[in-house]
Coordinates of C-alpha atoms and ligand atoms in Angstrom, one line a residue:
X1482 CA -6.6 15.8 -16.9
X1483 CA -5.6 14.7 -20.4
X1484 CA -6.8 14.1 -23.9
X1485 CA -4.7 11.9 -26.3
X1486 CA -3.9 12.4 -29.9
X1487 CA -1.8 9.7 -31.5
X1488 CA 1.5 9.5 -29.5
X1489 CA 1.0 12.7 -27.5
X1490 CA -0.9 13.3 -24.3
X1491 CA -2.3 16.8 -23.6
X1492 CA -2.3 17.8 -20.0
X1493 CA -5.3 19.9 -19.2
X1494 CA -5.9 22.2 -16.3
X1495 CA -9.3 20.9 -14.8
X1496 CA -10.1 24.4 -13.4
X1497 CA -9.9 26.1 -16.7
X1498 CA -9.8 23.3 -19.4
X1499 CA -6.7 25.0 -20.8
X1500 CA -3.8 22.9 -22.2
X1501 CA -0.9 22.9 -19.8
X1502 CA 1.5 20.9 -21.8
X1503 CA 2.1 17.9 -24.1
X1504 CA 4.1 14.7 -23.4
X1505 CA 4.9 11.6 -25.4
X1506 CA 3.0 8.4 -25.1
X1507 CA 5.9 5.9 -24.9
X1508 CA 5.9 2.8 -27.1
X1509 CA 6.7 -0.7 -26.0
X1510 CA 10.2 -0.4 -27.4
X1511 CA 10.8 2.7 -25.4
X1512 CA 9.5 1.1 -22.2
X1513 CA 11.6 -2.0 -22.7
X1514 CA 14.7 0.2 -23.3
X1515 CA 14.0 2.0 -20.0
X1516 CA 13.5 -1.2 -18.1
X1517 CA 16.9 -2.5 -19.5
X1518 CA 18.6 0.8 -18.4
X1519 CA 17.1 0.4 -15.0
X1520 CA 18.4 -3.2 -14.6
X1521 CA 21.8 -1.9 -15.7
X1522 CA 21.7 0.8 -13.1
X1523 CA 20.7 -1.7 -10.5
X1524 CA 23.9 -3.7 -10.9
X1525 CA 25.8 -0.7 -9.4
X1526 CA 23.1 0.8 -7.2
X1527 CA 22.6 -2.4 -5.2
X1528 CA 26.2 -2.4 -4.2
X1529 CA 26.0 1.1 -2.6
X1530 CA 25.8 1.3 1.1
X1531 CA 22.9 2.7 3.2
X1532 CA 25.1 5.7 4.0
X1533 CA 25.7 6.4 0.3
X1534 CA 22.1 6.1 -0.5
X1535 CA 21.1 8.3 2.4
X1536 CA 23.2 11.1 1.0
X1537 CA 21.1 11.0 -2.2
X1538 CA 17.8 10.8 -0.3
X1539 CA 18.8 13.8 1.9
X1540 CA 19.7 15.8 -1.3
X1541 CA 16.3 14.8 -2.7
X1542 CA 14.7 16.2 0.4
X1543 CA 16.6 19.4 0.0
X1544 CA 15.5 19.7 -3.6
X1545 CA 11.8 19.1 -2.9
X1546 CA 11.9 21.6 -0.1
X1547 CA 13.7 24.2 -2.2
X1548 CA 11.3 23.7 -5.1
X1549 CA 8.1 23.4 -2.9
X1550 CA 6.4 26.5 -4.4
X1551 CA 6.9 25.4 -8.0
X1552 CA 5.8 21.9 -7.2
X1553 CA 2.7 23.0 -5.3
X1554 CA 1.7 25.3 -8.2
X1555 CA 2.1 22.6 -10.8
X1556 CA 0.2 20.0 -8.7
X1557 CA -2.6 22.5 -8.2
X1558 CA -2.7 23.4 -11.9
X1559 CA -2.6 19.9 -13.3
X1560 CA -5.1 18.1 -11.0
X1561 CA -6.9 21.1 -9.5
X1562 CA -6.3 20.6 -5.8
X1563 CA -6.2 23.7 -3.5
X1564 CA -2.7 25.0 -2.9
X1565 CA -2.9 24.3 0.8
X1566 CA -3.5 20.6 0.0
X1567 CA -0.7 20.6 -2.6
X1568 CA 1.7 21.5 0.2
X1569 CA 0.2 19.6 3.0
X1570 CA -1.0 16.3 1.4
X1571 CA 1.5 16.1 -1.4
X1572 CA 4.9 17.3 -0.1
X1573 CA 5.0 16.5 3.6
X1574 CA 4.6 12.7 3.0
X1575 CA 7.7 12.4 0.7
X1576 CA 9.7 14.8 2.9
X1577 CA 8.9 12.9 6.1
X1578 CA 9.7 9.7 4.2
X1579 CA 13.2 11.0 3.3
X1580 CA 13.9 11.7 7.0
X1581 CA 12.4 8.4 8.3
X1582 CA 14.2 6.3 5.8
X1583 CA 17.6 8.0 6.3
X1584 CA 17.2 7.5 10.1
X1585 CA 15.7 4.0 10.1
X1586 CA 16.1 2.0 7.0
X1587 CA 19.4 0.4 7.9
X1588 CA 18.2 -0.4 11.4
X1589 CA 14.9 -1.8 10.3
X1590 CA 16.6 -4.0 7.7
X1591 CA 19.6 -5.1 9.8
X1592 CA 20.2 -8.9 9.9
X1593 CA 17.9 -10.7 12.3
X1594 CA 18.9 -14.0 14.1
X1595 CA 16.1 -16.5 14.6
X1596 CA 16.1 -18.9 17.5
X1597 CA 14.9 -22.5 16.8
X1598 CA 12.9 -24.5 19.2
X1599 CA 13.3 -28.0 17.9
X1600 CA 16.2 -29.8 19.8
X1601 CA 17.1 -31.7 16.6
X1602 CA 18.1 -28.3 15.1
X1603 CA 20.4 -27.3 18.0
X1604 CA 23.5 -27.3 15.9
X1605 CA 22.0 -24.7 13.5
X1606 CA 22.1 -21.0 13.5
X1607 CA 19.5 -19.1 11.3
X1608 CA 19.6 -15.5 10.3
X1609 CA 17.5 -13.4 8.0
X1610 CA 19.2 -10.9 5.7
X1611 CA 17.3 -8.3 3.7
X1612 CA 18.4 -7.7 0.1
X1613 CA 17.1 -5.4 -2.6
X1614 CA 14.8 -7.0 -5.2
X1615 CA 15.9 -5.2 -8.4
X1616 CA 13.8 -3.0 -10.6
X1617 CA 10.5 -1.8 -9.0
X1618 CA 7.7 -0.5 -11.3
X1619 CA 5.4 2.1 -9.8
X1620 CA 2.2 2.8 -11.7
X1621 CA 0.6 5.8 -10.1
X1622 CA -2.8 7.5 -10.1
X1623 CA -3.5 11.3 -10.6
X1624 CA -5.2 12.1 -7.3
X1625 CA -2.0 12.3 -5.3
X1626 CA 0.3 12.5 -8.3
X1627 CA 3.4 13.5 -6.3
X1628 CA 3.2 11.9 -2.9
X1629 CA 2.1 8.4 -3.9
X1630 CA 4.9 7.7 -6.4
X1631 CA 7.5 9.7 -4.4
X1632 CA 7.0 7.9 -1.1
X1633 CA 7.2 4.5 -2.9
X1634 CA 10.3 5.7 -4.8
X1635 CA 12.2 7.0 -1.7
X1636 CA 11.6 3.7 0.2
X1637 CA 12.6 1.6 -2.9
X1638 CA 15.8 3.4 -3.7
X1639 CA 16.8 3.6 0.0
X1640 CA 16.8 -0.2 0.2
X1641 CA 18.9 -0.5 -3.0
X1642 CA 16.3 -1.0 -5.7
X1643 CA 16.0 1.1 -8.9
X1644 CA 12.6 2.5 -9.9
X1645 CA 10.5 3.2 -12.9
X1646 CA 7.5 5.4 -12.4
X1647 CA 4.5 5.5 -14.8
X1648 CA 2.5 8.6 -13.8
X1649 CA -1.1 8.8 -14.7
X1650 CA -2.1 10.0 -18.1
X1651 CA -4.0 12.8 -16.2
X1652 CA -0.9 14.1 -14.4
X1653 CA 2.1 13.5 -16.7
X1654 CA 3.7 16.9 -16.1
X1655 CA 4.1 16.1 -12.4
X1656 CA 5.6 12.7 -13.4
X1657 CA 8.2 14.5 -15.6
X1658 CA 8.9 16.9 -12.7
X1659 CA 9.7 14.0 -10.4
X1660 CA 12.3 12.9 -12.9
X1661 CA 13.8 16.4 -12.9
X1662 CA 14.0 16.5 -9.2
X1663 CA 15.7 13.1 -9.0
X1664 CA 18.2 14.3 -11.6
X1665 CA 18.9 17.5 -9.6
X1666 CA 19.4 15.4 -6.5
X1667 CA 22.3 13.8 -8.4
X1668 CA 20.8 10.2 -8.5
X1669 CA 22.8 8.2 -11.0
X1670 CA 21.3 7.7 -14.5
X1671 CA 18.8 4.9 -14.5
X1672 CA 18.1 4.8 -10.7
X1673 CA 14.8 6.6 -11.1
X1674 CA 13.2 6.6 -14.6
X1675 CA 9.9 8.0 -15.8
X1676 CA 7.8 6.5 -18.5
X1677 CA 5.0 8.7 -19.7
X1678 CA 1.9 7.5 -21.5
X1679 CA -1.6 6.1 -21.1
X1680 CA -2.9 2.7 -19.9
X1681 CA -1.2 0.9 -22.8
X1682 CA 2.1 2.3 -21.6
X1683 CA 1.2 1.1 -18.2
X1684 CA 0.5 -2.3 -19.7
X1685 CA 3.9 -2.5 -21.3
X1686 CA 5.5 -1.7 -18.0
X1687 CA 3.6 -4.2 -16.1
X1688 CA 4.4 -6.9 -18.6
X1689 CA 8.1 -6.1 -18.6
X1690 CA 10.9 -7.8 -16.6
X1691 CA 10.3 -6.1 -13.3
X1692 CA 11.2 -7.5 -9.9
X1693 CA 8.2 -5.9 -8.2
X1694 CA 5.3 -3.7 -9.2
X1695 CA 3.3 -1.3 -7.0
X1696 CA 0.0 -0.4 -8.7
X1697 CA -2.2 2.3 -7.2
X1698 CA -5.4 3.0 -9.1
X1699 CA -8.9 1.7 -9.8
X1700 CA -10.1 -1.9 -9.1
X1701 CA -10.6 -2.5 -12.8
X1702 CA -7.0 -1.3 -13.5
X1703 CA -5.7 -3.5 -10.7
X1704 CA -7.5 -6.6 -12.0
X1705 CA -5.9 -6.1 -15.4
X1706 CA -2.5 -5.4 -14.0
X1707 CA -2.7 -8.6 -11.9
X1708 CA -3.3 -10.6 -15.1
X1709 CA -0.5 -8.8 -16.9
X1710 CA 1.9 -9.6 -14.1
X1711 CA 1.0 -13.3 -14.2
X1712 CA 3.3 -14.3 -17.1
X1713 CA 6.5 -13.2 -15.3
X1714 CA 5.0 -13.8 -11.8
X1715 CA 6.0 -10.3 -11.0
X1716 CA 5.3 -9.7 -7.2
X1717 CA 2.5 -7.1 -6.9
X1718 CA 1.1 -4.7 -4.4
X1719 CA -2.3 -3.4 -5.2
X1720 CA -3.6 -0.2 -3.7
X1721 CA -7.1 0.2 -5.0
X1722 CA -10.3 2.0 -4.3
X1723 CA -12.4 2.6 -1.2
X1724 CA -15.8 3.4 0.1
X1725 CA -14.8 4.6 3.5
X1726 CA -17.4 4.8 6.2
X1727 CA -17.5 7.2 9.1
X1728 CA -19.4 6.0 12.1
X1729 CA -20.5 8.7 14.5
X1730 CA -21.3 7.4 18.0
X1731 CA -23.9 9.3 20.1
X1732 CA -21.3 10.9 22.4
X1733 CA -19.1 12.2 19.5
X1734 CA -18.0 15.8 20.2
X1735 CA -20.2 17.8 17.7
X1736 CA -17.8 20.5 16.5
X1737 CA -14.7 18.3 16.2
X1738 CA -16.6 15.5 14.4
X1739 CA -18.4 17.8 11.9
X1740 CA -15.2 19.7 11.0
X1741 CA -13.3 16.4 10.6
X1742 CA -15.9 14.7 8.5
X1743 CA -16.3 17.8 6.3
X1744 CA -12.6 17.9 5.6
X1745 CA -12.5 14.1 5.1
X1746 CA -15.4 14.3 2.6
X1747 CA -14.4 17.3 0.5
X1748 CA -10.6 17.5 0.6
X1749 CA -9.2 17.0 -2.9
X1750 CA -12.9 17.5 -4.0
X1751 CA -13.6 14.0 -2.5
X1752 CA -11.1 12.4 -4.9
X1753 CA -9.1 10.5 -2.3
X1754 CA -9.2 6.8 -2.0
X1755 CA -9.6 7.2 1.8
X1756 CA -12.1 10.1 1.8
X1757 CA -15.2 9.9 3.9
X1758 CA -17.7 8.5 1.4
X1759 CA -20.6 7.6 3.7
X1760 CA -21.7 8.5 7.2
X1761 CA -23.6 6.3 9.7
X1762 CA -24.9 8.5 12.4
X1763 CA -26.2 6.5 15.4
X1764 CA -29.4 8.1 16.6
X1765 CA -29.1 10.2 19.7
X1766 CA -29.9 13.6 21.1
X1767 CA -27.4 15.3 18.8
X1768 CA -28.4 13.7 15.5
X1769 CA -30.2 16.7 14.1
X1770 CA -27.5 19.1 15.3
X1771 CA -24.8 17.1 13.6
X1772 CA -26.7 16.9 10.3
X1773 CA -27.4 20.6 10.3
X1774 CA -23.8 21.4 11.3
X1775 CA -22.4 19.2 8.5
X1776 CA -24.8 20.9 6.0
X1777 CA -23.7 24.4 7.2
X1778 CA -20.0 23.6 6.9
X1779 CA -20.4 22.1 3.5
X1780 CA -22.4 24.9 2.1
X1781 CA -19.8 27.4 3.4
X1782 CA -16.9 25.8 1.4
X1783 CA -15.6 27.9 -1.4
X1784 CA -15.5 26.3 -4.8
X1785 CA -12.8 27.5 -7.2
X1786 CA -9.5 26.9 -9.0
X1787 CA -7.0 25.2 -6.8
X1788 CA -4.4 27.9 -7.4
X1789 CA -6.4 30.5 -5.6
X1790 CA -5.5 30.8 -1.9
X1791 CA -9.1 31.1 -0.9
X1792 CA -10.4 28.0 -2.6
X1793 CA -11.5 25.1 -0.3
X1794 CA -12.7 22.7 -3.0
X1795 CA -11.3 22.5 -6.5
X1796 CA -12.7 20.9 -9.6
X1797 CA -13.0 17.2 -10.4
X1798 CA -10.2 16.0 -12.6
X1799 CA -12.1 15.6 -15.8
X1800 CA -15.5 15.2 -17.4
X1801 CA -15.6 11.4 -16.8
X1802 CA -15.3 12.0 -13.1
X1803 CA -17.9 14.8 -13.2
X1804 CA -20.3 12.5 -15.1
X1805 CA -19.9 9.8 -12.5
X1806 CA -20.7 12.2 -9.6
X1807 CA -23.8 13.5 -11.5
X1808 CA -24.9 10.0 -12.1
X1809 CA -24.7 9.0 -8.5
X1810 CA -26.7 12.1 -7.4
X1811 CA -29.4 11.4 -10.0
X1812 CA -29.6 7.7 -8.9
X1813 CA -29.9 8.6 -5.3
X1814 CA -32.6 11.2 -5.9
X1815 CA -34.6 8.8 -8.1
X1816 CA -34.6 6.4 -5.1
X1817 CA -35.8 8.9 -2.5
X1818 CA -32.6 10.7 -1.3
X1819 CA -32.8 14.3 -0.1
X1820 CA -30.2 17.0 -0.9
X1821 CA -29.5 19.3 2.0
X1822 CA -26.9 21.4 0.2
X1823 CA -25.2 21.4 -3.2
X1824 CA -26.2 18.9 -5.8
X1825 CA -25.2 20.7 -9.0
X1826 CA -22.4 20.7 -11.5
X1827 CA -20.9 24.2 -11.8
X1828 CA -19.4 24.3 -15.2
X1829 CA -20.2 28.0 -15.3
X1830 CA -17.0 28.4 -13.2
X1831 CA -15.0 27.3 -16.3
X1832 CA -13.8 23.8 -15.2
X1833 CA -15.2 20.5 -14.0
X1834 CA -16.7 21.8 -10.8
X1835 CA -19.4 20.1 -8.6
X1836 CA -20.8 21.7 -5.5
X1837 CA -20.0 20.1 -2.1
X1838 CA -23.2 18.1 -1.5
X1839 CA -24.8 16.6 1.6
X1840 CA -27.5 14.0 1.1
X1841 CA -29.8 12.3 3.6
X1842 CA -32.5 9.6 3.3
X1843 CA -30.0 7.4 1.6
X1844 CA -29.7 3.6 1.8
X1845 CA -27.7 0.7 0.3
X1846 CA -29.9 0.4 -2.8
X1847 CA -28.2 3.6 -4.0
X1848 CA -24.8 3.8 -5.8
X1849 CA -23.8 6.7 -3.6
X1850 CA -23.7 4.3 -0.6
X1851 CA -22.1 1.3 -2.4
X1852 CA -19.9 2.4 -5.3
X1853 CA -16.8 4.6 -5.0
X1854 CA -17.8 8.2 -5.7
X1855 CA -14.5 10.0 -5.9
X1856 CA -16.3 13.3 -5.7
X1857 CA -17.7 15.9 -3.3
X1858 CA -20.7 14.0 -2.0
X1859 CA -21.5 13.3 1.7
X1860 CA -24.4 10.9 2.2
X1861 CA -25.6 10.6 5.8
X1862 CA -27.6 7.6 7.0
X1863 CA -29.2 7.7 10.5
X1864 CA -29.2 4.2 12.1
X1865 CA -30.6 3.0 15.4
X1866 CA -27.7 1.1 16.9
X1867 CA -23.9 0.7 16.8
X1868 CA -24.3 -2.9 15.6
X1869 CA -26.3 -1.7 12.6
X1870 CA -23.7 0.9 11.8
X1871 CA -20.9 -1.7 11.9
X1872 CA -23.0 -4.1 9.8
X1873 CA -23.6 -1.4 7.1
X1874 CA -20.0 -0.2 7.2
X1875 CA -18.9 -3.8 6.5
X1876 CA -21.5 -4.2 3.8
X1877 CA -19.1 -3.2 1.1
X1878 CA -16.9 -4.7 -1.6
X1879 CA -14.1 -2.4 -0.3
X1880 CA -12.0 -2.5 2.8
X1881 CA -9.6 0.4 2.8
X1882 CA -10.2 2.7 5.8
X1883 CA -13.0 3.7 8.2
X1884 CA -13.3 6.4 10.8
X1885 CA -15.0 6.4 14.2
X1886 CA -16.0 9.6 15.9
X1887 CA -16.7 9.3 19.6
X1888 CA -16.3 10.7 23.1
X1889 CA -15.5 7.4 24.9
X1890 CA -12.3 6.1 23.2
X1891 CA -12.5 2.5 24.6
X1892 CA -15.9 2.2 23.0
X1893 CA -14.6 3.6 19.7
X1894 CA -11.7 1.1 19.8
X1895 CA -14.2 -1.8 20.1
X1896 CA -16.0 -0.5 17.0
X1897 CA -12.6 -0.1 15.2
X1898 CA -11.8 -3.8 15.8
X1899 CA -15.1 -4.9 14.3
X1900 CA -14.6 -3.1 11.0
X1901 CA -13.2 -5.0 8.0
X1902 CA -10.6 -2.5 6.8
X1903 CA -6.9 -1.9 6.6
X1904 CA -7.0 1.3 8.6
X1905 CA -9.4 2.5 11.3
X1906 CA -8.9 6.0 12.6
X1907 CA -10.6 7.3 15.7
X1908 CA -11.5 11.0 15.7
X1909 CA -9.6 11.9 12.6
X1910 CA -9.4 10.8 8.9
X1911 CA -7.0 10.6 6.0
X1912 CA -3.9 11.8 7.7
X1913 CA -2.2 8.4 8.0
X1914 CA -1.3 8.0 4.3
X1915 CA 1.2 10.9 4.5
X1916 CA 2.8 9.4 7.7
X1917 CA 5.5 7.0 6.4
X1918 CA 5.8 5.0 9.7
X1919 CA 2.2 3.8 9.4
X1920 CA 1.2 0.8 7.4
X1921 CA -1.1 1.6 4.4
X1922 CA -3.2 -0.8 2.4
X1923 CA -6.6 -2.5 2.2
X1924 CA -8.5 -5.7 2.1
X1925 CA -11.2 -7.0 -0.2
X1926 CA -11.4 -5.1 -3.4
X1927 CA -9.2 -2.3 -1.9
X1928 CA -6.2 -4.4 -2.7
X1929 CA -3.5 -6.3 -1.0
X1930 CA 0.1 -5.9 0.3
X1931 CA 1.2 -2.9 2.4
X1932 CA 3.1 0.2 1.5
X1933 CA 4.8 2.6 4.0
X1934 CA 5.9 1.4 7.4
X1935 CA 8.3 -1.4 8.0
X1936 CA 5.7 -3.8 6.5
X1937 CA 6.1 -1.8 3.3
X1938 CA 9.9 -2.1 3.5
X1939 CA 9.6 -5.8 3.8
X1940 CA 7.6 -5.8 0.6
X1941 CA 10.5 -4.1 -1.2
X1942 CA 13.2 -6.6 -0.3
X1943 CA 14.2 -10.2 -0.7
X1944 CA 13.8 -11.7 2.8
X1945 CA 16.7 -14.1 2.6
X1946 CA 17.1 -16.9 5.2
X1947 CA 20.7 -18.1 5.8
X1948 CA 21.1 -21.3 7.8
X1949 CA 24.5 -22.3 9.2
X1950 CA 25.1 -25.8 10.5
X1951 CA 28.1 -26.6 12.7
X1952 CA 28.2 -30.1 11.1
X1953 CA 28.7 -31.9 14.3
X1954 CA 28.3 -35.8 14.3
X1955 CA 28.2 -38.0 11.2
X1956 CA 24.8 -37.1 9.8
X1957 CA 21.4 -35.7 10.6
X1958 CA 18.7 -38.0 11.8
X1959 CA 16.4 -37.1 8.9
X1960 CA 18.9 -37.9 6.2
X1961 CA 19.2 -41.3 4.5
X1962 CA 19.2 -44.2 5.0
X1963 CA 15.5 -45.0 5.8
X1964 CA 14.1 -48.2 7.1
X1965 CA 11.9 -49.6 9.8
X1966 CA 14.1 -48.2 12.6
X1967 CA 13.9 -44.7 11.0
X1968 CA 10.1 -44.9 10.9
X1969 CA 10.0 -46.0 14.6
X1970 CA 12.4 -43.2 15.5
X1971 CA 10.3 -40.6 13.7
X1972 CA 7.1 -41.8 15.3
X1973 CA 8.8 -41.8 18.7
X1974 CA 10.2 -38.3 18.1
X1975 CA 6.7 -36.9 17.5
X1976 CA 5.4 -38.7 20.6
X1977 CA 8.3 -37.5 22.6
X1978 CA 7.9 -33.8 21.6
X1979 CA 4.1 -33.5 21.0
X1980 CA 2.3 -36.5 22.5
X1981 CA 0.4 -36.7 25.8
X1982 CA 2.6 -36.2 28.9
X1983 CA 2.2 -39.9 29.8
X1984 CA 3.3 -41.0 26.3
X1985 CA 6.4 -38.8 26.1
X1986 CA 8.8 -41.2 28.0
X1987 CA 7.8 -44.1 25.6
X1988 CA 8.4 -41.7 22.7
X1989 CA 11.8 -40.8 24.1
X1990 CA 12.8 -44.5 24.4
X1991 CA 11.7 -45.2 20.8
X1992 CA 13.4 -42.2 19.5
X1993 CA 16.7 -42.7 21.1
X1994 CA 16.6 -46.5 20.8
X1995 CA 16.2 -46.3 17.0
X1996 CA 18.2 -43.3 16.3
X1997 CA 21.4 -45.1 15.6
X1998 CA 20.0 -48.2 14.0
X1999 CA 20.7 -48.3 10.2
X2000 CA 18.6 -50.4 7.9
X2001 CA 21.6 -52.7 7.4
X2002 CA 21.3 -54.0 10.9
X2003 CA 17.8 -55.1 10.1
X2004 CA 18.9 -56.2 6.7
X2005 CA 19.3 -60.0 6.0
X2006 CA 22.3 -59.2 3.7
X2007 CA 24.2 -58.6 7.0
X2008 CA 26.2 -55.6 5.7
X2009 CA 27.5 -53.2 8.4
X2010 CA 25.1 -50.9 10.0
X2011 CA 25.7 -47.1 10.2
X2012 CA 27.6 -46.4 13.4
X2013 CA 25.8 -44.7 16.2
X2014 CA 26.3 -40.9 16.0
X2015 CA 28.2 -40.7 19.3
X2016 CA 30.6 -43.5 18.1
X2017 CA 30.9 -41.9 14.7
X2018 CA 31.8 -38.7 16.4
X2019 CA 34.6 -40.3 18.3
X2020 CA 36.2 -42.0 15.3
X2021 CA 35.1 -39.4 12.7
X2022 CA 37.9 -38.5 10.4
X2023 CA 35.4 -37.2 7.9
X2024 CA 37.4 -35.3 5.3
X2025 CA 34.2 -33.6 4.0
X2026 CA 33.4 -32.0 7.4
X2027 CA 33.3 -28.2 7.0
X2028 CA 35.8 -26.5 9.4
Ligands
NAD3061 P1 -6.7 4.1 -13.0 O1 -6.8 2.6 -12.7 O2 -7.5 4.6 -14.1 O3 -5.2 4.5 -13.4 C1 -4.1 4.4 -12.4 C2 -2.8 4.2 -13.2 O4 -2.8 2.9 -13.8 C3 -2.6 5.2 -14.3 O5 -1.2 5.5 -14.4 C4 -3.1 4.4 -15.5 O6 -2.4 4.8 -16.7 C5 -2.6 3.0 -15.1 N1 -3.4 1.9 -15.7 C6 -4.7 1.8 -15.9 N2 -5.0 0.6 -16.5 C7 -3.9 0.0 -16.6 C8 -3.5 -1.3 -17.2 N3 -4.5 -2.1 -17.6 N4 -2.2 -1.7 -17.2 C9 -1.3 -0.9 -16.7 N5 -1.5 0.4 -16.2 C10 -2.8 0.8 -16.2 O7 -7.0 4.9 -11.7 P2 -7.1 6.5 -11.5 O8 -8.3 7.0 -12.0 O9 -5.8 7.1 -12.0 O10 -7.1 6.6 -9.9 C11 -8.2 6.6 -9.2 C12 -8.4 5.3 -8.4 O11 -7.2 5.0 -7.7 C13 -9.5 5.4 -7.4 O12 -10.2 4.1 -7.5 C14 -8.8 5.5 -6.1 O13 -9.5 5.0 -5.0 C15 -7.6 4.7 -6.3 N6 -6.5 5.1 -5.4 C16 -6.2 4.2 -4.4 C17 -5.2 4.6 -3.5 C18 -4.8 3.7 -2.4 O14 -3.8 3.9 -1.8 N7 -5.5 2.6 -2.1 C19 -4.6 5.9 -3.6 C20 -5.0 6.7 -4.6 C21 -5.9 6.3 -5.5

């Protein structure tokens, strides 16, 4: 968490409110200089081979692993997450991305040949080559301050792009640490750059000459960034907020489901874009048992500073986040919700703490069921049918993830297919962001584009089509000259290839019969018509014909 004074950001430990460090807020001039340096570095970096880049990425992996304790400690101090989460949710994703990229990037981005179905194109060969884009900007949030920018960085540099990261103003020290790690891994100057600062700094970066921007953050931030990218038409991926629903089917295994949902709701103090933000419990014989188990598990979680080994739930990142959570609880209570456990801020603990909270008697008139909470609240709504649960889950401006908890997996898969989201997980939650092979991204106000997986790789390259024609014959039938015969030929060709079966022979006759008739032959001036292609081929001494 951070407060800003003039051109300096103060990084604050949200567990203690102590100042952890100070970093500069970079100006437009500084950002532009860094963008220029990144373009310069790209000139060389794009020429390196996959093998050469893989060496750097493997070294990066070694450095992250060797400095894991120091990284986990800093992450825990700067954003308050429990140490176990700092290791598991922040470091494993980037480390696995290094391995996956080194083993697969070259294979996944090998040239692809494309077969063409139209007989008129039979002399052509088409292939797709994947080339780096240039300079990729990564504007990152504070809630996964290491894994989000690192995974995007590793994928970007592996395909030959250079990268500029703008860490959140609430986690600038982790951003600076990423820069240090890249330096220690020996990456050439300019391949990974860090710009520290606030939203204004982010604005300078998004308006600069980038070849791609990946923005992860709030909907409001994403909307502004999209406008800021418009002038340069910078291609953009937006990874925004969520309001992820958990649907519990009547046959869900009680213990597994309750433990999973408890973790999904309270990990990172609920400050995950894909955390379980609302539960739809389909009425059945276990309804009461599930509610009471979820309440018991939540009330047993230990609130405290992230750096303590025994902490389950850390603080919120700052007072803004704390105020938002308090507001949602008050709104829900004023509209008839019931608190089963928690419900209070715990600033007596020294930081921005809020108790893990379970609510029932909630509905969609309440903010807690419709707006992103980003805090440790677990509202549970009991519904009569599966259809109602799906309808309510889809009644959202967001479409990031959803989870389904069930015994019968085929049934759960049907529900998954009915949900309007980018990711639907059955009997687990949240894990897939840290798994580099799996696509990540949302629909609706959760954003667009995909990161991670080979879909994410395709977003980081220029998908270049190369077509090669063997240049047989004298010309192509769609080239000039035009005329009546060309129109008849074209009409015949469409009939021949796509008309009713009975019309196709007539189409063939018109097509072939008019194929070699030039406009001159129907032209009263009587100038020579273009020779038929077959004849032209026989006598062709075309000096321009490529060899
Ligand atoms: P935020 O939008 O306030 O800030 C995110 C980053 O964008 C920061 O670095 C900030 O400085 C920068 N920024 C903000 N406004 C900007 C602007 N106009 N121009 C350029 N840069 C700008 O978001 P946050 O509070 O840091 O993060 C929390 C949000 O991020 C939540 O909504 C959460 O759901 C979302 N999130 C989404 C994903 C995902 O993968 N979909 C992952 C993590 C977080």
